[in-house]
PDB file of C-alpha atoms and ligand atoms in Angstrom:
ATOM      1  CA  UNK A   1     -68.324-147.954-262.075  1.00  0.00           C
ATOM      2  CA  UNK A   2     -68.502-151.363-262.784  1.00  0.00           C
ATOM      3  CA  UNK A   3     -64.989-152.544-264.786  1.00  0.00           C
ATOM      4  CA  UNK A   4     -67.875-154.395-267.174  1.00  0.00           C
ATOM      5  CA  UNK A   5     -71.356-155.487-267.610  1.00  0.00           C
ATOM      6  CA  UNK A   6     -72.658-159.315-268.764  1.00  0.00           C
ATOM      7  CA  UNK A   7     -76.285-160.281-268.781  1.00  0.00           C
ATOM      8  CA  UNK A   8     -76.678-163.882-268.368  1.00  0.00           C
ATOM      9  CA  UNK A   9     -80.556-165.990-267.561  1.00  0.00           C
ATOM     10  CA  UNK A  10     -82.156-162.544-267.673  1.00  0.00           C
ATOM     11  CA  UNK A  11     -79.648-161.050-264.539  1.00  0.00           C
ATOM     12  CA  UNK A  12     -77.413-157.948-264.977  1.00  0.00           C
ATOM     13  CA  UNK A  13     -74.070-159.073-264.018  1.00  0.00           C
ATOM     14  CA  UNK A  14     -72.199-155.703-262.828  1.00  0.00           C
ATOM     15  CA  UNK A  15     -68.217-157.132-262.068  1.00  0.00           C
ATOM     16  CA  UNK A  16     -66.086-154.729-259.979  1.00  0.00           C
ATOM     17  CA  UNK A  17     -62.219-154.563-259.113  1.00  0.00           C
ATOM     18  CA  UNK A  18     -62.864-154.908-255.649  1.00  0.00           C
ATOM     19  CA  UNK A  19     -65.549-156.018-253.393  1.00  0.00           C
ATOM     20  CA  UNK A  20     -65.363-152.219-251.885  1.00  0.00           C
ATOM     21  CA  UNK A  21     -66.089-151.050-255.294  1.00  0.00           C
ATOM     22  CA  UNK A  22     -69.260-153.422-255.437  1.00  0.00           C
ATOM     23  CA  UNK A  23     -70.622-152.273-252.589  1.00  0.00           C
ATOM     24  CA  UNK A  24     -70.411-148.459-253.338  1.00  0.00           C
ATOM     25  CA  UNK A  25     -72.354-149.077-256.163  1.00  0.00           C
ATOM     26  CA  UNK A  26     -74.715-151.512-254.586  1.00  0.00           C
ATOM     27  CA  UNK A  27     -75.293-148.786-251.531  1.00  0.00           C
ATOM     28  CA  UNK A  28     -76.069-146.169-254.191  1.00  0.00           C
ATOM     29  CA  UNK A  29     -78.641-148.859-255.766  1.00  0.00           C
ATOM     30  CA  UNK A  30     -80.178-149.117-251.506  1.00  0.00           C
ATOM     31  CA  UNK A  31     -80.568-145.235-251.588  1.00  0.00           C
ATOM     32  CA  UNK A  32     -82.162-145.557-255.270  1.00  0.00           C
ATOM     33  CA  UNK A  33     -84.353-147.940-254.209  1.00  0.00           C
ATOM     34  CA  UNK A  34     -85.497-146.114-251.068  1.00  0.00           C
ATOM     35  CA  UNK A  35     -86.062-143.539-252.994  1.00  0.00           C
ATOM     36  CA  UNK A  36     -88.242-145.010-255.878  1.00  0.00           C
ATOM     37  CA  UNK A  37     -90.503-146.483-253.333  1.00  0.00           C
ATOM     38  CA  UNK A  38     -90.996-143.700-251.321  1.00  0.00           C
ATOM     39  CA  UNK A  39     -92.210-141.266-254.862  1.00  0.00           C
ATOM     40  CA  UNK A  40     -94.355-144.856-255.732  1.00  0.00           C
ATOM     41  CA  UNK A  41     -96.201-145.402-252.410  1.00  0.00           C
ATOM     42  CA  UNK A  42     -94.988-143.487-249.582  1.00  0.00           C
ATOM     43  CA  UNK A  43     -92.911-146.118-248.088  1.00  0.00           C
ATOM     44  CA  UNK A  44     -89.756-148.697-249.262  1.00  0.00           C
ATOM     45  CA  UNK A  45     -89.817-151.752-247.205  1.00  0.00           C
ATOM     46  CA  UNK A  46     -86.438-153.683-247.872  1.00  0.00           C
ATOM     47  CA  UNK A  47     -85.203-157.588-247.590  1.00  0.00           C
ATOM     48  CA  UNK A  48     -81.413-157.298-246.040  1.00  0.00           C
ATOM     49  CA  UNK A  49     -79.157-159.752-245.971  1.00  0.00           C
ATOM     50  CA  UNK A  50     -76.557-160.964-243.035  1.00  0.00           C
ATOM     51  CA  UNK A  51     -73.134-162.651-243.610  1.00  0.00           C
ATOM     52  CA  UNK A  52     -69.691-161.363-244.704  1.00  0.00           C
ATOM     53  CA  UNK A  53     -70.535-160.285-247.930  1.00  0.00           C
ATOM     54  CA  UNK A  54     -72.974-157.184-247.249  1.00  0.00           C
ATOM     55  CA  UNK A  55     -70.300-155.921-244.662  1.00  0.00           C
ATOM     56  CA  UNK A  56     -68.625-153.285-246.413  1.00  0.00           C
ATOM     57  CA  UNK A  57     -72.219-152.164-247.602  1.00  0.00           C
ATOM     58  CA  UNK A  58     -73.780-151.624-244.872  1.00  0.00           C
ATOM     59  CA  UNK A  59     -70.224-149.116-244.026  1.00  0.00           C
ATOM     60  CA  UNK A  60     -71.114-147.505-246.947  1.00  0.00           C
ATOM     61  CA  UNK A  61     -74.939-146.877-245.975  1.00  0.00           C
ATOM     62  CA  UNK A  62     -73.838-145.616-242.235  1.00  0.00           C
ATOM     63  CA  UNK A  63     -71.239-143.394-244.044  1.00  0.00           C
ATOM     64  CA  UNK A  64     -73.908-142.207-246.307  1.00  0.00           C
ATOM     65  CA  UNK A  65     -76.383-141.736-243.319  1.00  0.00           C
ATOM     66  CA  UNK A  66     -73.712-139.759-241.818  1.00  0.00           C
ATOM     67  CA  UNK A  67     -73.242-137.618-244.490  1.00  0.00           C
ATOM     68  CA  UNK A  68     -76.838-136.473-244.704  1.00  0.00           C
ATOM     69  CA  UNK A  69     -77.072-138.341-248.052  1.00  0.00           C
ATOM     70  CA  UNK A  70     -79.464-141.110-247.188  1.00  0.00           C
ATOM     71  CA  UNK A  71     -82.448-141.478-244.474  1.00  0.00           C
ATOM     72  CA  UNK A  72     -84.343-144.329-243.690  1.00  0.00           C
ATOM     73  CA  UNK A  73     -87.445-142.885-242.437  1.00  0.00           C
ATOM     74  CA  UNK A  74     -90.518-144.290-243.825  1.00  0.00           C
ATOM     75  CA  UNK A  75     -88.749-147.247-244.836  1.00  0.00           C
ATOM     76  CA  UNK A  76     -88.991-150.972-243.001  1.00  0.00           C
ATOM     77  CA  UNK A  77     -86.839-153.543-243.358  1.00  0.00           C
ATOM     78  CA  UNK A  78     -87.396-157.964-242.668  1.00  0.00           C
ATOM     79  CA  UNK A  79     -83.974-160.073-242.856  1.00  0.00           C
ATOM     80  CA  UNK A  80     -83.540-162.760-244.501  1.00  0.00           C
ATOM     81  CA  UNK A  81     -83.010-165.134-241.289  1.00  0.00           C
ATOM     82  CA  UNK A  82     -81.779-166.332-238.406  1.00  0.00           C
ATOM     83  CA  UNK A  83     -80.391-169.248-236.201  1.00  0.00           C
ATOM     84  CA  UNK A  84     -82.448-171.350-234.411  1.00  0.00           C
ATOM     85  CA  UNK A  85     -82.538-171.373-231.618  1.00  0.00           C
ATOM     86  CA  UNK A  86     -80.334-167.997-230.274  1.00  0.00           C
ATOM     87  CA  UNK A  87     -80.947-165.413-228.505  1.00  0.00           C
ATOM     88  CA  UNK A  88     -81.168-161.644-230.159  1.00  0.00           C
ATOM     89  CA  UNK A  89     -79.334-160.822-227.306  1.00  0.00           C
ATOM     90  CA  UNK A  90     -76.734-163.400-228.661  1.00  0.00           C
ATOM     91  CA  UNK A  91     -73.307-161.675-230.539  1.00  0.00           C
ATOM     92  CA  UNK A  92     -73.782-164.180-233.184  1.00  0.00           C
ATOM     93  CA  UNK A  93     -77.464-164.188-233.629  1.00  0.00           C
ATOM     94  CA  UNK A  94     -78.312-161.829-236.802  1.00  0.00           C
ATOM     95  CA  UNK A  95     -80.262-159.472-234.486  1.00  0.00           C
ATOM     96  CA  UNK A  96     -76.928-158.314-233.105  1.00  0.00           C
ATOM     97  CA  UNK A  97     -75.484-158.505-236.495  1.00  0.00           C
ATOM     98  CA  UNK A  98     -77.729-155.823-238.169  1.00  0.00           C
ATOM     99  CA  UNK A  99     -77.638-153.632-235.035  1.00  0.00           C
ATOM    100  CA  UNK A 100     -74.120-153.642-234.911  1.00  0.00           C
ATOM    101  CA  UNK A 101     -73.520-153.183-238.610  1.00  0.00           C
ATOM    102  CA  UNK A 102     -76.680-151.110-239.487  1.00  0.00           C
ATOM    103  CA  UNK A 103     -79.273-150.151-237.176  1.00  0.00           C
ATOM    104  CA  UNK A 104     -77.759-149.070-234.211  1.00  0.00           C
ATOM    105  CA  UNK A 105     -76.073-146.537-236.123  1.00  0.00           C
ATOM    106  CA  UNK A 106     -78.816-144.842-238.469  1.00  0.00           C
ATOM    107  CA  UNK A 107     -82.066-143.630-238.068  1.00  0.00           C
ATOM    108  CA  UNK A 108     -84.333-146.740-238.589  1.00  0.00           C
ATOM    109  CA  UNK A 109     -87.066-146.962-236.132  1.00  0.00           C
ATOM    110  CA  UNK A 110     -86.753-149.790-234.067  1.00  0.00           C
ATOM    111  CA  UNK A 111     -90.209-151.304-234.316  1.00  0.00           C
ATOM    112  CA  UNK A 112     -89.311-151.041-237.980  1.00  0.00           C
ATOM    113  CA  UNK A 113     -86.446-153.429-238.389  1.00  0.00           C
ATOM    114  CA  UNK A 114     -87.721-157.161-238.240  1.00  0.00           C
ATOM    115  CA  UNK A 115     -85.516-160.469-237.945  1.00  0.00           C
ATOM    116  CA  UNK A 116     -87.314-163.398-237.213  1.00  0.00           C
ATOM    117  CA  UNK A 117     -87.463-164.249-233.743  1.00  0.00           C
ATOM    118  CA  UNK A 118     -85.024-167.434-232.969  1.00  0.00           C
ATOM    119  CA  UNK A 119     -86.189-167.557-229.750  1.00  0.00           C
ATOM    120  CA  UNK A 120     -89.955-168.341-230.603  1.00  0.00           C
ATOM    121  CA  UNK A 121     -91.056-171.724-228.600  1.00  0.00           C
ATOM    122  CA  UNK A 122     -91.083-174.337-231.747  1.00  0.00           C
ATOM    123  CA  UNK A 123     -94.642-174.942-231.000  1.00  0.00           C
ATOM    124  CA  UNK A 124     -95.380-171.431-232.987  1.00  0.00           C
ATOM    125  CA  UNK A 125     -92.311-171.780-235.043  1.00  0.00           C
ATOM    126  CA  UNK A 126     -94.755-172.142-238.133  1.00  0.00           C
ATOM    127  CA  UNK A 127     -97.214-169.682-236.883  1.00  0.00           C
ATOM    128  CA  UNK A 128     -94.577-166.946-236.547  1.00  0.00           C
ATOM    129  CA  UNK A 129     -92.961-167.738-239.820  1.00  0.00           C
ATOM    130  CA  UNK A 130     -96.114-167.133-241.603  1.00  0.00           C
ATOM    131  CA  UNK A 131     -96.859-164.271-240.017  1.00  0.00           C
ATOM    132  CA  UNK A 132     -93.520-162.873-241.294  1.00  0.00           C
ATOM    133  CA  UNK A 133     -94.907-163.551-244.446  1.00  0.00           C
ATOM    134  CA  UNK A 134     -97.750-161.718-243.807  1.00  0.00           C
ATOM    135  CA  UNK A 135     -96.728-158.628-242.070  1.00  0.00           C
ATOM    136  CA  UNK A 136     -94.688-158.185-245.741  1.00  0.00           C
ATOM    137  CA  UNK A 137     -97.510-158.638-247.880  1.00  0.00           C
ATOM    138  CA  UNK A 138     -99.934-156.256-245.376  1.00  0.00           C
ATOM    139  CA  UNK A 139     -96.851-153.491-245.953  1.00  0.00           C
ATOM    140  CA  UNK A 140     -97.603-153.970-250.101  1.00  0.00           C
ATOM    141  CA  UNK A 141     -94.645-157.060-250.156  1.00  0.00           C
ATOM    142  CA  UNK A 142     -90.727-156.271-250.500  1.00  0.00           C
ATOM    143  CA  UNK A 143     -89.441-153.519-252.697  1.00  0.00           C
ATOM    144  CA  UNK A 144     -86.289-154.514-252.805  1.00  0.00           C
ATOM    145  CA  UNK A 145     -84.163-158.246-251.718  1.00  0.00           C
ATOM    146  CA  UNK A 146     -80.538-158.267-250.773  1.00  0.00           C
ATOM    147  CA  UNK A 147     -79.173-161.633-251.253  1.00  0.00           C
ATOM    148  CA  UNK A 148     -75.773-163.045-250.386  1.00  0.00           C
ATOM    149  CA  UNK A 149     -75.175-166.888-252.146  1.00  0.00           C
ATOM    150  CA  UNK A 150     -73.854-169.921-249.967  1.00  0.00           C
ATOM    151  CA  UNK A 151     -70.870-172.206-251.110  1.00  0.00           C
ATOM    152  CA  UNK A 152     -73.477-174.690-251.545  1.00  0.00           C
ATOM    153  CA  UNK A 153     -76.220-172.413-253.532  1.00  0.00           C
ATOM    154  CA  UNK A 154     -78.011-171.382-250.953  1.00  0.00           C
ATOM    155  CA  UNK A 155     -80.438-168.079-250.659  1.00  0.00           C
ATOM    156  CA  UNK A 156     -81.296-167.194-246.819  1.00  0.00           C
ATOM    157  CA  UNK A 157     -81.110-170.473-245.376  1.00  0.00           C
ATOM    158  CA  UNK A 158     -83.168-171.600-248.443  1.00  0.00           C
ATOM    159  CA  UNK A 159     -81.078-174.901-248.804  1.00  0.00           C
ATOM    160  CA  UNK A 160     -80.388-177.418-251.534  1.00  0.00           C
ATOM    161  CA  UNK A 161     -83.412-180.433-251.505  1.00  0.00           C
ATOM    162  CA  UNK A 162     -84.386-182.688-253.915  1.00  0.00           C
ATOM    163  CA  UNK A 163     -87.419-181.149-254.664  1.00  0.00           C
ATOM    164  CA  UNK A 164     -89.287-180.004-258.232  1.00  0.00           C
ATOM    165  CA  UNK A 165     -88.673-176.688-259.207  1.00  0.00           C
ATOM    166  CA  UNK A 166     -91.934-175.652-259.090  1.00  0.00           C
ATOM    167  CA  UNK A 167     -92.393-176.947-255.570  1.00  0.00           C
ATOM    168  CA  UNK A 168     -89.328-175.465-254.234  1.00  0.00           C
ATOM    169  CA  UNK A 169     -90.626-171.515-255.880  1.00  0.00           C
ATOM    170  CA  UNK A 170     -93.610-171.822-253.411  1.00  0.00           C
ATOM    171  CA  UNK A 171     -91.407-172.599-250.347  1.00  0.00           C
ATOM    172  CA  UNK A 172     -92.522-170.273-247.657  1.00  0.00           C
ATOM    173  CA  UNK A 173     -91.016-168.388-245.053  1.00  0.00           C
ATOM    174  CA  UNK A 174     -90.267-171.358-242.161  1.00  0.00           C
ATOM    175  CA  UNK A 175     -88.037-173.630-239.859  1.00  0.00           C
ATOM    176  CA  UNK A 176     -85.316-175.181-241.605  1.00  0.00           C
ATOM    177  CA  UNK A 177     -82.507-177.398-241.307  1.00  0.00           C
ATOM    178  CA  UNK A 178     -79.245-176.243-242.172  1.00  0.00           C
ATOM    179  CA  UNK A 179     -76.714-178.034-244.605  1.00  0.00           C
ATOM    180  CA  UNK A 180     -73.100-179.651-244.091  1.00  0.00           C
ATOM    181  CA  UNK A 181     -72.168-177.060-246.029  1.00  0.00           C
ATOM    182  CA  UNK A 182     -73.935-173.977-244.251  1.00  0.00           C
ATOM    183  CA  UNK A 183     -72.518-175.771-240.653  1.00  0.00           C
ATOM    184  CA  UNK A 184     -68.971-175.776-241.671  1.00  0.00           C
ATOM    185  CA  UNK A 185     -69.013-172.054-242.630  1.00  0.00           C
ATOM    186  CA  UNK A 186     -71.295-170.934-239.545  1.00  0.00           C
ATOM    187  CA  UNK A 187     -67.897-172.803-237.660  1.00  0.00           C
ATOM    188  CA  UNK A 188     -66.048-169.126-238.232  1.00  0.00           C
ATOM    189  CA  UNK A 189     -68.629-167.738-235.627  1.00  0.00           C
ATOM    190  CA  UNK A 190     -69.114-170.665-233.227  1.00  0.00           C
ATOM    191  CA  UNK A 191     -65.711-171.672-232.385  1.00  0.00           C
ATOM    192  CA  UNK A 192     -67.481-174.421-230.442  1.00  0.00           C
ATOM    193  CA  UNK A 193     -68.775-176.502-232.503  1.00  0.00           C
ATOM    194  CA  UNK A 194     -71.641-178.147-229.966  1.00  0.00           C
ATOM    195  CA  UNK A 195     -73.142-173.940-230.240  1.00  0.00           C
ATOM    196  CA  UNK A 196     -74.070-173.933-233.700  1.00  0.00           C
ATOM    197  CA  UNK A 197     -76.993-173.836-234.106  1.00  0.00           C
ATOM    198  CA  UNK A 198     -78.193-176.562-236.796  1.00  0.00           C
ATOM    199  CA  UNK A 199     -81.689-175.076-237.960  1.00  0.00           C
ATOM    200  CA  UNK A 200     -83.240-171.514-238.398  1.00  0.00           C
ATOM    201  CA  UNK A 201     -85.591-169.647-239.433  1.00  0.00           C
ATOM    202  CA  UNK A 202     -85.331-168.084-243.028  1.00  0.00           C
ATOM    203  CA  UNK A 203     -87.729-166.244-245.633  1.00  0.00           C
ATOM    204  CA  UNK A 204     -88.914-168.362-248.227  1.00  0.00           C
ATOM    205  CA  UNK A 205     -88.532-168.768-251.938  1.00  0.00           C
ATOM    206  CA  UNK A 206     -91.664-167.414-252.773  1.00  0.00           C
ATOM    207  CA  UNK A 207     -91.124-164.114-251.046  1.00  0.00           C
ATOM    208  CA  UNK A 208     -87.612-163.780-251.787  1.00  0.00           C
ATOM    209  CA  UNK A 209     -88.877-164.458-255.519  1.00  0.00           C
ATOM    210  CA  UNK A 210     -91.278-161.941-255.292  1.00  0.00           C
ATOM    211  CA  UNK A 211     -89.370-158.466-254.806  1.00  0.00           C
ATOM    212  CA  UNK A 212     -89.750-156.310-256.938  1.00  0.00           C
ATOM    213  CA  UNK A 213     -86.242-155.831-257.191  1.00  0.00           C
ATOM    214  CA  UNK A 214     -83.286-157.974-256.050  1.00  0.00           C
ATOM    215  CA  UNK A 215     -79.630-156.977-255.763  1.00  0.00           C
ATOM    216  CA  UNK A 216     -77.152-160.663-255.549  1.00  0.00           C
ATOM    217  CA  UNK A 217     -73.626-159.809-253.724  1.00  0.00           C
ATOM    218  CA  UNK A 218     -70.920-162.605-254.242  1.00  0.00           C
ATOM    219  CA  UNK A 219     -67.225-161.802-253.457  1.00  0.00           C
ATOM    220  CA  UNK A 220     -64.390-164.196-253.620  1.00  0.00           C
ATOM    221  CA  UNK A 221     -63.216-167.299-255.315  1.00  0.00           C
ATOM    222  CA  UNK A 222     -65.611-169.546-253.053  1.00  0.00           C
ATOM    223  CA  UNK A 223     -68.422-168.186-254.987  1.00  0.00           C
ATOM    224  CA  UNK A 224     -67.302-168.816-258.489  1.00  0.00           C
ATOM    225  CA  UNK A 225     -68.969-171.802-258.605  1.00  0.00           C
ATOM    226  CA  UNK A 226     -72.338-171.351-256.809  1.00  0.00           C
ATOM    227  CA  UNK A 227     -72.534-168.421-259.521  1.00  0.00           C
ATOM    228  CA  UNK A 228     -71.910-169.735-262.369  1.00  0.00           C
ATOM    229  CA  UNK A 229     -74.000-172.745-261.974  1.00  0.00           C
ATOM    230  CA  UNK A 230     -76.721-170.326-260.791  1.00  0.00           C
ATOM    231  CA  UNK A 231     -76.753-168.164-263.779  1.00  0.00           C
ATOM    232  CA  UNK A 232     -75.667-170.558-266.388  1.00  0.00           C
ATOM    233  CA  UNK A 233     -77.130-173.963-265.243  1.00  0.00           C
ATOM    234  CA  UNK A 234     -80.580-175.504-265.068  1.00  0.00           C
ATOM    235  CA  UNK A 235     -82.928-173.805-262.560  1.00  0.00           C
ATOM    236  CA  UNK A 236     -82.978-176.684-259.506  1.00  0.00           C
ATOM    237  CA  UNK A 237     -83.800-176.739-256.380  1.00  0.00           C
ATOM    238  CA  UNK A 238     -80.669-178.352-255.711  1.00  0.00           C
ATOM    239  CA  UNK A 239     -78.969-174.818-256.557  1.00  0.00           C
ATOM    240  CA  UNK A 240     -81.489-172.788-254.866  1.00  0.00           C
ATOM    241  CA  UNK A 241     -79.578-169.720-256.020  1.00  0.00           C
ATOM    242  CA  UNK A 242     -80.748-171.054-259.846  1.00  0.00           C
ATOM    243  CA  UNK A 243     -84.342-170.666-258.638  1.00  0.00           C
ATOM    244  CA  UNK A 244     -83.160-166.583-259.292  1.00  0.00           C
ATOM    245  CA  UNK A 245     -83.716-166.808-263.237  1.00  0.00           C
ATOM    246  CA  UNK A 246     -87.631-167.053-262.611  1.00  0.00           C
ATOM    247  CA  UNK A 247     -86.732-163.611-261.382  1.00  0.00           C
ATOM    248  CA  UNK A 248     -85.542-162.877-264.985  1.00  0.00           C
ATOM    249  CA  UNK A 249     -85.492-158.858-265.475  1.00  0.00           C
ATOM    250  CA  UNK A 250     -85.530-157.808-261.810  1.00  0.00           C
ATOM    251  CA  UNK A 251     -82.448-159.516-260.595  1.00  0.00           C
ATOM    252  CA  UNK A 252     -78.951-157.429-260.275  1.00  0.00           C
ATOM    253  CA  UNK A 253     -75.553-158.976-259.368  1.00  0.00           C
ATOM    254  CA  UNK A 254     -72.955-156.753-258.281  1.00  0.00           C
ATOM    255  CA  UNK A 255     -69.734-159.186-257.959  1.00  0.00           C
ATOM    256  CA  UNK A 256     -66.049-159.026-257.852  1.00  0.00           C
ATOM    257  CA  UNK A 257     -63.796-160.453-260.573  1.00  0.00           C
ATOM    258  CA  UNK A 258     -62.913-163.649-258.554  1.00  0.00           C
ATOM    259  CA  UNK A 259     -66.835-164.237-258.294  1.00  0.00           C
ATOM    260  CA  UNK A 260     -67.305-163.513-261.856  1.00  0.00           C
ATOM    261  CA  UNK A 261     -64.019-166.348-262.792  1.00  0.00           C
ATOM    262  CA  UNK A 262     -66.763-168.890-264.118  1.00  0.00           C
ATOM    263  CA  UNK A 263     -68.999-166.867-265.909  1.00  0.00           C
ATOM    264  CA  UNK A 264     -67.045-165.899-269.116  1.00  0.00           C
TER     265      UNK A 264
HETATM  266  C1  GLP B 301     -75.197-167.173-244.656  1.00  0.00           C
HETATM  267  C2  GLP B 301     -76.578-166.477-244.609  1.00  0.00           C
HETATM  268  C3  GLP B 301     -76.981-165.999-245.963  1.00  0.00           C
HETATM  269  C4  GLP B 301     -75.769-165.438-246.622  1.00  0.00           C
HETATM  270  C5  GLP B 301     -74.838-166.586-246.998  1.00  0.00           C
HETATM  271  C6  GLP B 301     -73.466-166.175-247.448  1.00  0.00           C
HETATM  272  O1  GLP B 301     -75.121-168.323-243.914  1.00  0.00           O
HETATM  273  N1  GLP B 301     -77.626-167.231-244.043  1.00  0.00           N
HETATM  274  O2  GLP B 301     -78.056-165.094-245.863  1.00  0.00           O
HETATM  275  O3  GLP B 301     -76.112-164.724-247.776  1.00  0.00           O
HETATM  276  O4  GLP B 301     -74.800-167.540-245.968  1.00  0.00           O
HETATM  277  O5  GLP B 301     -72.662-165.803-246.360  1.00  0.00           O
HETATM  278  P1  GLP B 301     -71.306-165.000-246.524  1.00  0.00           P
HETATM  279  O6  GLP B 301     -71.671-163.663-247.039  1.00  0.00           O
HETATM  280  O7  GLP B 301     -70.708-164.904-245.137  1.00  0.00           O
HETATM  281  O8  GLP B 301     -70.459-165.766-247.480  1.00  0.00           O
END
């Protein structure tokens, strides 16, 4: 149970005592989702999200899975992103990620689980982004988004730019290079700094935008900030996290109290 309950540019604001808390809750929300979509149309195709922050969900899911209490079958998932260039064979690429954390362990059929492919020659880097797009919209588009927020705003690899609003909610799935910001927190992973990877590929505005519901994780004291100006600031695309409040009435944020410290 959430400790309380804020709504704030249209966004439930759920704030938990711990981050463990948040994520029990936000796995129960998964499993409701999976479910809803399944009675609806007879599948549940889900956005998931990489990072630190959905860690202790995705525990929750494979001890749920365990348990008998949740199944993925008939559900499909599409991440968010991924480096560019890696390998999925790569520890840090966010292939391995979601098999180690997820799919390795429950019973999602592999041909099922999509990442975006960061070892596509760049010559089709477009090509294969928009087919991303498309293989989501063929499979009736994303029931439900998991989003984790950068320091610096960020949604996927959605970055901060300069660009109008309106501009930046069309931004399609594509090949993107990453911020100061995003480089000097992928630096936990790539202890060499010459290996990071400074693009990838990540899912666009629009079909982030377009979920039909979307759950917003954001742990820690890091996040205060990004938050707040997200959910109390102008939408810009130089907060791409903003860009959220044209989401207004499908958007959930399960956070922790240090995450909530700038919103009351
Ligand atoms: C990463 C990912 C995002 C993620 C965000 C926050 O770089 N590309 O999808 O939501 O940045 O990461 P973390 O949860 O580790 O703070």
């Amino acid at each position: 149970m959430p400790a309380r309950i804020l709504e704030l540019a249209g966004a439930d604001i759920h704030i938990f005592a711990t981050p463990e808390d948040a994520c029990r809750a936000a796995a129960a929300e998964v499993a409701r989702a999976i479910d809803a979509a399944k009675k609806a149309r007879g599948r549940a195709v889900l956005g998931l999200a990489t990072g630190r922050t959905p860690v202790p969900l995705y525990e929750r899911l494979v001890a749920m899975h365990k348990e008998r209490a949740l199944s993925f079958t008939g559900t499909s998932t599409y991440n968010l992103d991924e480096y560019y260039p890696i390998s999925p064979a790569d520890p840090r690429s966010y292939r391995s990620y979601m098999d180690q954390h997820l799919c390795r362990h429950v019973d999602l059929a592999p041909n099922r689980t999509h990442v975006l492919d960061g070892t596509v020659p760049e010559a089709f880097a477009a090509e294969h982004a928009a087919l991303y797009d498309r293989m989501i919209a063929a499979e009736g588009g994303l029931d439900f988004q998991l989003l984790g927020i950068g320091r610096n705003g960020h949604i996927g690899f959605n970055e901060p730019t300069q660009m109008p609003v309106d501009e930046a909610l069309k931004l399609p799935t594509r090949l993107v290079v990453l911020h100061p910001v995003t480089l000097a927190d992928a630096a936990a992973e790539f202890p060499a700094a010459a290996d990071i990877p400074t693009r990838a590929l990540t899912l666009g505005v629009a079909p982030i935008l377009a979920a039909r519901s979307i759950l917003v994780l954001a742990f820690g004291p890091k996040k205060a900030e990004p938050l707040a100006r997200a959910l109390t600031g102008p939408m810009t695309a130089e907060l791409p996290a903003s860009l959220l409040q044209s989401a207004a009435g499908r958007v959930t944020c399960m956070v922790d109290e240090a995450a909530a410290g700038g919103l009351e």
